[in-house]
Amino acid sequence: MPRTLVFLALCALATSTTAAAVSAERQTELRDLVHQDCGACHGMRLTGGLGPALTSQALQGKSHDFLFVTISEGRPGTPMPPWRTQLTEQEINWIVDYLKTPEESP
């Protein structure tokens, strides 16, 4: 099987397991966190404020990995804090997927 197909299959598997690894109850909590905590700097509708917009349209050119590292490690020299001590990798992956999915994005 060509490497590209294997890579795509692994990416699909990783994405599907992310949702499964985060319970429905925790997903609700994470949605609230995005709108309340992230919204404090990125605007209550996440259309921008102190920080840039976090709508799916605004994030189109950003890779999953870039957004994961930004949430996990923060952005040095900016007010963006690291969230790695408050969120698991699965939760950060879920947030990235949530923000990048047009029908889910605020």
Coordinates of C-alpha atoms in Angstrom, one line a residue:
M1 CA 0.0 0.0 0.0
P2 CA 1.4 3.4 -0.9
R3 CA 2.8 5.4 2.0
T4 CA 0.3 8.2 1.4
L5 CA -2.6 5.9 1.9
V6 CA -1.1 4.5 5.1
F7 CA -0.4 8.0 6.4
L8 CA -4.0 9.1 5.6
A9 CA -5.4 6.0 7.3
L10 CA -3.4 6.7 10.4
C11 CA -4.5 10.3 10.5
A12 CA -8.1 9.3 10.2
L13 CA -7.7 6.7 13.0
A14 CA -6.0 9.3 15.2
T15 CA -8.8 11.8 14.6
S16 CA -11.5 9.3 15.3
T17 CA -9.8 8.0 18.5
T18 CA -9.5 11.6 19.8
A19 CA -13.2 12.0 19.9
A20 CA -13.6 8.6 21.5
A21 CA -11.0 9.4 24.1
V22 CA -12.9 12.5 25.3
S23 CA -16.3 11.7 26.9
A24 CA -19.4 13.5 25.9
E25 CA -19.6 15.2 29.3
R26 CA -16.0 16.4 29.0
Q27 CA -16.6 17.6 25.4
T28 CA -19.3 19.9 26.9
E29 CA -16.9 21.2 29.5
L30 CA -14.3 21.8 26.8
R31 CA -16.7 23.7 24.6
D32 CA -17.5 25.9 27.7
L33 CA -13.8 26.4 28.3
V34 CA -13.2 27.5 24.7
H35 CA -16.0 30.0 24.9
Q36 CA -15.3 31.3 28.4
D37 CA -11.5 31.0 28.9
C38 CA -10.3 31.4 25.3
G39 CA -13.1 33.9 24.6
A40 CA -11.7 36.2 27.3
C41 CA -8.8 37.1 24.9
H42 CA -10.1 35.9 21.5
G43 CA -13.5 37.5 21.8
M44 CA -16.7 35.9 23.2
R45 CA -17.6 34.8 19.7
L46 CA -14.0 33.9 19.0
T47 CA -13.9 36.4 16.2
G48 CA -10.8 38.2 17.6
G49 CA -9.9 40.5 20.4
L50 CA -6.6 40.7 22.3
G51 CA -5.8 37.4 20.5
P52 CA -6.6 36.5 16.9
A53 CA -9.9 35.0 15.7
L54 CA -10.4 31.3 16.3
T55 CA -13.1 30.6 13.8
S56 CA -12.7 27.7 11.4
Q57 CA -12.3 30.2 8.5
A58 CA -9.6 32.1 10.3
L59 CA -7.7 28.9 11.1
Q60 CA -7.9 27.4 7.6
G61 CA -4.2 27.9 6.9
K62 CA -3.0 26.6 10.3
S63 CA -2.0 23.0 10.7
H64 CA -3.3 20.8 13.4
D65 CA 0.2 20.4 14.8
F66 CA 0.7 24.2 14.9
L67 CA -2.5 24.8 16.8
F68 CA -1.8 21.8 19.1
V69 CA 1.6 23.3 20.0
T70 CA 0.2 26.8 20.4
I71 CA -2.5 25.6 22.9
S72 CA -0.1 23.2 24.7
E73 CA 3.0 25.5 24.9
G74 CA 1.4 29.0 24.6
R75 CA 3.0 31.7 22.5
P76 CA 6.1 33.2 24.1
G77 CA 6.1 37.0 24.1
T78 CA 2.3 37.1 24.0
P79 CA -0.4 36.8 26.6
M80 CA -1.2 33.3 25.3
P81 CA -0.5 30.9 28.2
P82 CA 0.4 27.2 28.0
W83 CA -2.4 24.8 28.7
R84 CA -0.4 21.6 28.9
T85 CA -0.8 21.4 32.7
Q86 CA -4.6 21.8 32.6
L87 CA -5.5 19.7 29.6
T88 CA -4.5 16.3 28.3
E89 CA -3.1 15.7 24.8
Q90 CA -6.5 14.2 23.8
E91 CA -8.3 17.2 25.1
I92 CA -6.1 19.6 23.2
N93 CA -6.5 17.5 20.1
W94 CA -10.3 17.6 20.6
I95 CA -10.2 21.4 20.9
V96 CA -8.2 21.8 17.7
D97 CA -10.6 19.6 15.9
Y98 CA -13.6 21.5 17.4
L99 CA -12.1 24.9 16.3
K100 CA -11.2 23.6 12.8
T101 CA -14.6 22.0 12.0
P102 CA -16.8 24.6 10.3
E103 CA -20.1 23.3 11.6
E104 CA -18.6 23.2 15.1
S105 CA -16.7 26.4 15.1
P106 CA -18.3 29.3 16.9

